PDB file of C-alpha atoms in Angstrom:
ATOM      1  CA  UNK A   1      -3.389 -16.828 -13.318  1.00 92.00           C
ATOM      2  CA  UNK A   2      -1.072 -14.887 -10.999  1.00 97.00           C
ATOM      3  CA  UNK A   3      -2.605 -13.269  -7.936  1.00 98.00           C
ATOM      4  CA  UNK A   4      -1.269 -10.379  -5.857  1.00 98.00           C
ATOM      5  CA  UNK A   5      -2.723  -9.661  -2.424  1.00 98.00           C
ATOM      6  CA  UNK A   6      -1.655  -6.129  -1.478  1.00 98.00           C
ATOM      7  CA  UNK A   7      -1.995  -5.825   2.297  1.00 98.00           C
ATOM      8  CA  UNK A   8      -1.699  -2.613   4.290  1.00 98.00           C
ATOM      9  CA  UNK A   9       0.099  -2.847   7.638  1.00 98.00           C
ATOM     10  CA  UNK A  10      -1.697  -2.752  10.983  1.00 98.00           C
ATOM     11  CA  UNK A  11      -2.373   0.299  13.098  1.00 98.00           C
ATOM     12  CA  UNK A  12       0.358   2.430  14.694  1.00 98.00           C
ATOM     13  CA  UNK A  13       0.208   5.145  17.327  1.00 97.00           C
ATOM     14  CA  UNK A  14       0.998   7.662  14.609  1.00 97.00           C
ATOM     15  CA  UNK A  15      -1.930   6.445  12.489  1.00 96.00           C
ATOM     16  CA  UNK A  16      -4.187   7.005  15.465  1.00 93.00           C
ATOM     17  CA  UNK A  17      -2.753  10.482  16.075  1.00 95.00           C
ATOM     18  CA  UNK A  18      -2.791  11.658  12.411  1.00 95.00           C
ATOM     19  CA  UNK A  19       0.970  12.100  12.487  1.00 97.00           C
ATOM     20  CA  UNK A  20       2.846  11.824   9.191  1.00 98.00           C
ATOM     21  CA  UNK A  21       4.899   8.625   9.115  1.00 98.00           C
ATOM     22  CA  UNK A  22       6.163   8.496   5.550  1.00 98.00           C
ATOM     23  CA  UNK A  23       9.399   6.543   5.550  1.00 98.00           C
ATOM     24  CA  UNK A  24      10.087   6.901   9.270  1.00 98.00           C
ATOM     25  CA  UNK A  25      10.183   3.501  10.985  1.00 98.00           C
ATOM     26  CA  UNK A  26       7.176   3.612  13.299  1.00 97.00           C
ATOM     27  CA  UNK A  27       6.273   0.216  14.851  1.00 97.00           C
ATOM     28  CA  UNK A  28       2.864  -1.378  15.178  1.00 98.00           C
ATOM     29  CA  UNK A  29       0.962  -0.711  18.367  1.00 98.00           C
ATOM     30  CA  UNK A  30      -0.907  -3.464  20.220  1.00 97.00           C
ATOM     31  CA  UNK A  31      -4.035  -2.840  18.191  1.00 97.00           C
ATOM     32  CA  UNK A  32      -2.004  -3.206  15.005  1.00 97.00           C
ATOM     33  CA  UNK A  33      -0.515  -6.506  16.183  1.00 98.00           C
ATOM     34  CA  UNK A  34      -3.994  -7.782  17.021  1.00 97.00           C
ATOM     35  CA  UNK A  35      -5.201  -6.736  13.554  1.00 97.00           C
ATOM     36  CA  UNK A  36      -2.353  -8.608  11.873  1.00 98.00           C
ATOM     37  CA  UNK A  37      -2.953 -11.750  13.911  1.00 97.00           C
ATOM     38  CA  UNK A  38      -6.694 -11.601  13.142  1.00 97.00           C
ATOM     39  CA  UNK A  39      -6.185 -11.107   9.393  1.00 97.00           C
ATOM     40  CA  UNK A  40      -3.453 -13.720   9.011  1.00 98.00           C
ATOM     41  CA  UNK A  41      -5.764 -16.815   9.019  1.00 97.00           C
ATOM     42  CA  UNK A  42      -7.893 -15.296   6.249  1.00 97.00           C
ATOM     43  CA  UNK A  43      -4.841 -14.670   4.106  1.00 98.00           C
ATOM     44  CA  UNK A  44      -3.350 -18.071   4.948  1.00 98.00           C
ATOM     45  CA  UNK A  45      -6.546 -19.634   3.574  1.00 97.00           C
ATOM     46  CA  UNK A  46      -5.637 -18.123   0.178  1.00 97.00           C
ATOM     47  CA  UNK A  47      -2.617 -20.493   0.156  1.00 98.00           C
ATOM     48  CA  UNK A  48       0.086 -17.930  -0.642  1.00 98.00           C
ATOM     49  CA  UNK A  49       3.254 -19.061  -2.361  1.00 98.00           C
ATOM     50  CA  UNK A  50       5.353 -16.105  -1.222  1.00 98.00           C
ATOM     51  CA  UNK A  51       5.303 -13.170   1.193  1.00 98.00           C
ATOM     52  CA  UNK A  52       7.076  -9.888   0.466  1.00 98.00           C
ATOM     53  CA  UNK A  53       7.105  -6.841   2.737  1.00 98.00           C
ATOM     54  CA  UNK A  54       8.353  -3.304   2.968  1.00 98.00           C
ATOM     55  CA  UNK A  55      11.448  -3.218   5.146  1.00 98.00           C
ATOM     56  CA  UNK A  56       9.801  -0.736   7.535  1.00 98.00           C
ATOM     57  CA  UNK A  57       8.954  -2.555  10.754  1.00 98.00           C
ATOM     58  CA  UNK A  58       5.215  -1.874  10.716  1.00 98.00           C
ATOM     59  CA  UNK A  59       4.882  -3.747   7.414  1.00 98.00           C
ATOM     60  CA  UNK A  60       7.462  -6.427   8.169  1.00 98.00           C
ATOM     61  CA  UNK A  61       5.825  -7.216  11.518  1.00 98.00           C
ATOM     62  CA  UNK A  62       2.415  -7.416   9.849  1.00 98.00           C
ATOM     63  CA  UNK A  63       3.832  -9.898   7.337  1.00 98.00           C
ATOM     64  CA  UNK A  64       5.417 -11.910  10.158  1.00 98.00           C
ATOM     65  CA  UNK A  65       1.948 -12.749  11.517  1.00 98.00           C
ATOM     66  CA  UNK A  66       1.140 -14.478   8.226  1.00 98.00           C
ATOM     67  CA  UNK A  67       4.554 -16.112   8.031  1.00 98.00           C
ATOM     68  CA  UNK A  68       3.991 -17.651  11.467  1.00 98.00           C
ATOM     69  CA  UNK A  69       0.927 -19.495  10.133  1.00 98.00           C
ATOM     70  CA  UNK A  70       2.224 -20.486   6.701  1.00 98.00           C
ATOM     71  CA  UNK A  71       5.873 -21.222   7.428  1.00 98.00           C
ATOM     72  CA  UNK A  72       6.862 -19.060   4.471  1.00 98.00           C
ATOM     73  CA  UNK A  73       9.823 -16.691   4.778  1.00 98.00           C
ATOM     74  CA  UNK A  74       9.291 -12.953   4.468  1.00 98.00           C
ATOM     75  CA  UNK A  75      11.389 -11.254   1.824  1.00 98.00           C
ATOM     76  CA  UNK A  76      11.786  -7.516   2.354  1.00 98.00           C
ATOM     77  CA  UNK A  77      12.008  -4.925  -0.403  1.00 98.00           C
ATOM     78  CA  UNK A  78      12.764  -1.269   0.345  1.00 98.00           C
ATOM     79  CA  UNK A  79      10.901  -0.210  -2.818  1.00 98.00           C
ATOM     80  CA  UNK A  80       7.659  -1.093  -1.006  1.00 98.00           C
ATOM     81  CA  UNK A  81       8.176   1.677   1.554  1.00 98.00           C
ATOM     82  CA  UNK A  82       5.560   4.370   2.037  1.00 98.00           C
ATOM     83  CA  UNK A  83       5.697   7.626   0.117  1.00 98.00           C
ATOM     84  CA  UNK A  84       8.510   9.899   1.241  1.00 98.00           C
ATOM     85  CA  UNK A  85       6.910  12.933   2.862  1.00 98.00           C
ATOM     86  CA  UNK A  86      10.087  14.974   3.155  1.00 97.00           C
ATOM     87  CA  UNK A  87       9.802  17.914   5.553  1.00 96.00           C
ATOM     88  CA  UNK A  88       6.403  16.715   6.794  1.00 98.00           C
ATOM     89  CA  UNK A  89       7.581  13.445   8.307  1.00 98.00           C
ATOM     90  CA  UNK A  90       7.072  13.362  12.062  1.00 97.00           C
ATOM     91  CA  UNK A  91       4.629  16.282  12.073  1.00 98.00           C
ATOM     92  CA  UNK A  92       0.960  16.189  12.985  1.00 97.00           C
ATOM     93  CA  UNK A  93      -1.242  17.073  10.017  1.00 97.00           C
ATOM     94  CA  UNK A  94      -2.341  20.263  11.777  1.00 97.00           C
ATOM     95  CA  UNK A  95       1.328  21.273  12.018  1.00 98.00           C
ATOM     96  CA  UNK A  96       1.821  20.534   8.330  1.00 98.00           C
ATOM     97  CA  UNK A  97      -1.140  22.778   7.481  1.00 97.00           C
ATOM     98  CA  UNK A  98       0.284  25.589   9.624  1.00 98.00           C
ATOM     99  CA  UNK A  99       3.907  25.398   8.433  1.00 98.00           C
ATOM    100  CA  UNK A 100       3.327  24.511   4.782  1.00 98.00           C
ATOM    101  CA  UNK A 101      -0.091  25.994   3.921  1.00 98.00           C
ATOM    102  CA  UNK A 102       0.419  26.212   0.148  1.00 98.00           C
ATOM    103  CA  UNK A 103       1.936  22.756  -0.242  1.00 98.00           C
ATOM    104  CA  UNK A 104      -0.642  21.246   2.111  1.00 98.00           C
ATOM    105  CA  UNK A 105      -3.494  22.782   0.123  1.00 98.00           C
ATOM    106  CA  UNK A 106      -2.051  21.410  -3.119  1.00 97.00           C
ATOM    107  CA  UNK A 107      -1.665  17.955  -1.549  1.00 96.00           C
ATOM    108  CA  UNK A 108      -5.241  17.959  -0.266  1.00 95.00           C
ATOM    109  CA  UNK A 109      -6.422  18.966  -3.737  1.00 93.00           C
ATOM    110  CA  UNK A 110      -4.638  15.975  -5.257  1.00 92.00           C
ATOM    111  CA  UNK A 111      -1.580  17.684  -6.717  1.00 95.00           C
ATOM    112  CA  UNK A 112       0.772  14.774  -7.559  1.00 95.00           C
ATOM    113  CA  UNK A 113       3.857  16.883  -6.799  1.00 97.00           C
ATOM    114  CA  UNK A 114       2.962  19.378  -4.038  1.00 97.00           C
ATOM    115  CA  UNK A 115       6.508  20.335  -3.023  1.00 96.00           C
ATOM    116  CA  UNK A 116       8.183  20.364   0.433  1.00 96.00           C
ATOM    117  CA  UNK A 117      10.275  17.372  -0.730  1.00 97.00           C
ATOM    118  CA  UNK A 118       7.172  15.164  -0.859  1.00 98.00           C
ATOM    119  CA  UNK A 119       7.784  12.300  -3.292  1.00 98.00           C
ATOM    120  CA  UNK A 120       5.902  12.820  -6.587  1.00 97.00           C
ATOM    121  CA  UNK A 121       3.113  10.302  -7.129  1.00 96.00           C
ATOM    122  CA  UNK A 122       4.580   9.260 -10.476  1.00 96.00           C
ATOM    123  CA  UNK A 123       7.867   8.280  -8.811  1.00 97.00           C
ATOM    124  CA  UNK A 124       6.044   6.479  -6.002  1.00 97.00           C
ATOM    125  CA  UNK A 125       3.928   4.495  -8.448  1.00 97.00           C
ATOM    126  CA  UNK A 126       6.925   3.518 -10.540  1.00 97.00           C
ATOM    127  CA  UNK A 127       9.037   2.212  -7.663  1.00 98.00           C
ATOM    128  CA  UNK A 128       6.234   0.333  -5.902  1.00 98.00           C
ATOM    129  CA  UNK A 129       4.801  -0.935  -9.172  1.00 98.00           C
ATOM    130  CA  UNK A 130       8.206  -2.318 -10.160  1.00 98.00           C
ATOM    131  CA  UNK A 131       8.442  -4.190  -6.843  1.00 98.00           C
ATOM    132  CA  UNK A 132       4.926  -5.607  -7.260  1.00 98.00           C
ATOM    133  CA  UNK A 133       5.630  -6.724 -10.817  1.00 97.00           C
ATOM    134  CA  UNK A 134       8.890  -8.449  -9.874  1.00 98.00           C
ATOM    135  CA  UNK A 135       7.237 -10.209  -6.938  1.00 98.00           C
ATOM    136  CA  UNK A 136       4.513 -11.468  -9.269  1.00 97.00           C
ATOM    137  CA  UNK A 137       6.996 -12.636 -11.884  1.00 96.00           C
ATOM    138  CA  UNK A 138       8.972 -14.548  -9.261  1.00 96.00           C
ATOM    139  CA  UNK A 139       5.850 -16.563  -8.397  1.00 96.00           C
ATOM    140  CA  UNK A 140       4.146 -16.697 -11.797  1.00 95.00           C
ATOM    141  CA  UNK A 141       0.907 -18.641 -11.637  1.00 96.00           C
ATOM    142  CA  UNK A 142       0.840 -18.415  -7.850  1.00 97.00           C
ATOM    143  CA  UNK A 143      -0.322 -16.119  -5.073  1.00 98.00           C
ATOM    144  CA  UNK A 144       1.913 -13.484  -3.474  1.00 98.00           C
ATOM    145  CA  UNK A 145       1.012 -11.459  -0.381  1.00 98.00           C
ATOM    146  CA  UNK A 146       2.626  -8.015  -0.299  1.00 98.00           C
ATOM    147  CA  UNK A 147       2.687  -6.198   3.057  1.00 98.00           C
ATOM    148  CA  UNK A 148       3.085  -2.489   2.410  1.00 98.00           C
ATOM    149  CA  UNK A 149       1.557   0.925   3.187  1.00 98.00           C
ATOM    150  CA  UNK A 150      -1.561   2.931   2.363  1.00 96.00           C
ATOM    151  CA  UNK A 151      -0.252   5.446  -0.154  1.00 95.00           C
ATOM    152  CA  UNK A 152       2.325   3.031  -1.548  1.00 97.00           C
ATOM    153  CA  UNK A 153      -0.277   0.333  -2.179  1.00 97.00           C
ATOM    154  CA  UNK A 154      -2.647   2.648  -4.027  1.00 96.00           C
ATOM    155  CA  UNK A 155      -0.047   4.123  -6.350  1.00 96.00           C
ATOM    156  CA  UNK A 156       1.723   0.813  -6.936  1.00 97.00           C
ATOM    157  CA  UNK A 157      -1.501  -0.912  -7.900  1.00 97.00           C
ATOM    158  CA  UNK A 158      -2.451   2.042 -10.079  1.00 96.00           C
ATOM    159  CA  UNK A 159       0.860   1.743 -11.916  1.00 96.00           C
ATOM    160  CA  UNK A 160       0.192  -1.939 -12.670  1.00 96.00           C
ATOM    161  CA  UNK A 161      -3.392  -1.250 -13.732  1.00 95.00           C
ATOM    162  CA  UNK A 162      -2.492   1.770 -15.854  1.00 94.00           C
ATOM    163  CA  UNK A 163      -4.863   4.050 -13.924  1.00 93.00           C
ATOM    164  CA  UNK A 164      -4.237   7.780 -13.534  1.00 88.00           C
ATOM    165  CA  UNK A 165      -4.225   9.580 -10.202  1.00 82.00           C
ATOM    166  CA  UNK A 166      -7.774  10.882 -10.641  1.00 82.00           C
ATOM    167  CA  UNK A 167      -9.135   7.353 -10.876  1.00 87.00           C
ATOM    168  CA  UNK A 168      -7.046   6.252  -7.911  1.00 87.00           C
ATOM    169  CA  UNK A 169      -8.410   9.023  -5.697  1.00 84.00           C
ATOM    170  CA  UNK A 170     -11.922   7.756  -6.364  1.00 87.00           C
ATOM    171  CA  UNK A 171     -10.917   4.232  -5.323  1.00 86.00           C
ATOM    172  CA  UNK A 172      -9.696   5.386  -1.923  1.00 83.00           C
ATOM    173  CA  UNK A 173      -7.092   4.074   0.500  1.00 87.00           C
ATOM    174  CA  UNK A 174      -6.875   0.769   2.295  1.00 95.00           C
ATOM    175  CA  UNK A 175      -7.827   0.665   5.960  1.00 96.00           C
ATOM    176  CA  UNK A 176      -5.226  -0.706   8.354  1.00 97.00           C
ATOM    177  CA  UNK A 177      -4.689  -4.447   7.804  1.00 97.00           C
ATOM    178  CA  UNK A 178      -7.113  -4.537   4.847  1.00 98.00           C
ATOM    179  CA  UNK A 179      -6.067  -5.712   1.404  1.00 98.00           C
ATOM    180  CA  UNK A 180      -6.746  -5.601  -2.305  1.00 97.00           C
ATOM    181  CA  UNK A 181      -6.592  -8.473  -4.787  1.00 98.00           C
ATOM    182  CA  UNK A 182      -5.161  -8.140  -8.280  1.00 98.00           C
ATOM    183  CA  UNK A 183      -5.036 -10.898 -10.850  1.00 97.00           C
ATOM    184  CA  UNK A 184      -3.037 -11.273 -14.010  1.00 95.00           C
ATOM    185  CA  UNK A 185      -4.115 -13.685 -16.751  1.00 87.00           C
ATOM    186  CA  UNK A 186      -0.823 -15.209 -17.879  1.00 77.00           C
ATOM    187  CA  UNK A 187      -2.397 -16.884 -20.918  1.00 74.00           C
ATOM    188  CA  UNK A 188      -2.428 -15.389 -24.398  1.00 54.00           C
ATOM    189  CA  UNK A 189      -5.829 -13.815 -25.167  1.00 56.00           C
ATOM    190  CA  UNK A 190      -8.240 -16.049 -27.034  1.00 48.00           C
ATOM    191  CA  UNK A 191      -9.325 -15.024 -30.524  1.00 46.00           C
ATOM    192  CA  UNK A 192     -12.015 -12.396 -30.258  1.00 47.00           C
ATOM    193  CA  UNK A 193     -11.335 -11.816 -26.542  1.00 46.00           C
ATOM    194  CA  UNK A 194      -9.546  -8.514 -25.909  1.00 48.00           C
ATOM    195  CA  UNK A 195      -6.973  -8.305 -23.144  1.00 50.00           C
ATOM    196  CA  UNK A 196      -6.326  -5.301 -20.914  1.00 51.00           C
ATOM    197  CA  UNK A 197      -3.229  -3.364 -21.882  1.00 56.00           C
ATOM    198  CA  UNK A 198      -1.630  -4.049 -18.511  1.00 70.00           C
ATOM    199  CA  UNK A 199      -2.955  -7.597 -18.149  1.00 89.00           C
ATOM    200  CA  UNK A 200      -3.883  -6.805 -14.535  1.00 95.00           C
ATOM    201  CA  UNK A 201      -7.367  -6.558 -13.072  1.00 95.00           C
ATOM    202  CA  UNK A 202      -8.523  -5.334  -9.673  1.00 96.00           C
ATOM    203  CA  UNK A 203     -10.746  -8.107  -8.320  1.00 96.00           C
ATOM    204  CA  UNK A 204     -11.350  -6.876  -4.743  1.00 96.00           C
ATOM    205  CA  UNK A 205     -10.519  -3.773  -2.701  1.00 95.00           C
ATOM    206  CA  UNK A 206     -10.394  -2.895   1.007  1.00 95.00           C
ATOM    207  CA  UNK A 207     -11.145  -6.443   2.147  1.00 96.00           C
ATOM    208  CA  UNK A 208     -10.777  -7.240   5.845  1.00 94.00           C
ATOM    209  CA  UNK A 209     -12.427  -8.451   8.998  1.00 81.00           C
ATOM    210  CA  UNK A 210     -14.266  -5.164   9.568  1.00 63.00           C
ATOM    211  CA  UNK A 211     -15.011  -2.538   6.974  1.00 47.00           C
ATOM    212  CA  UNK A 212     -14.144   0.776   8.597  1.00 41.00           C
ATOM    213  CA  UNK A 213     -14.189   4.369   7.319  1.00 38.00           C
ATOM    214  CA  UNK A 214     -10.917   5.207   5.592  1.00 40.00           C
ATOM    215  CA  UNK A 215      -9.250   8.598   6.016  1.00 39.00           C
ATOM    216  CA  UNK A 216      -8.167  10.450   2.883  1.00 37.00           C
ATOM    217  CA  UNK A 217      -4.678  10.772   4.343  1.00 43.00           C
ATOM    218  CA  UNK A 218      -2.805   7.468   4.150  1.00 48.00           C
ATOM    219  CA  UNK A 219       0.404   8.870   5.597  1.00 57.00           C
TER     220      UNK A 219
END
């Protein structure tokens, strides 16, 4: 049984301000560092075999809190970056709504390719899903903690699970420094026991020290 723990980074000032981060390198704030340090012992108790993180500092620094407890190195992978939000990056969501009303409305309605150089959800799912799959294969039969981002985590997990975007919207985003657990049964299916097409199952979602309301916009 291979286990993936997909962990969203801690809070940033831009999270708090509803400013679009996307692939801009916004660091954790003090609250985010505290969240990472508080979550790290819980994740360390899962006895991870590997830690992989997005190369953006807010995810890499979150992963470093776990590495400090486990002694494991953190491998970075740029494919785990957040969704590219194109012309919206750096803007407050109210500014996005004012400057790009049509694209913003399509995005809010769940359009997977709203325009304004926002990365299509299919492309996001494929790149993050590939990184998750390779991380799992490199530690087959073990536990891997993946430090990544809100939108990236949802679409990457959906790609592994074979879920469409409508299902993923009903699942919702991860809160800062919360995580999801996926498991893959590496054994051949027993006679009479069907196996999921993907082989992956979602076993837990939005786990953390405190369950908090999650905004629709994981940007």
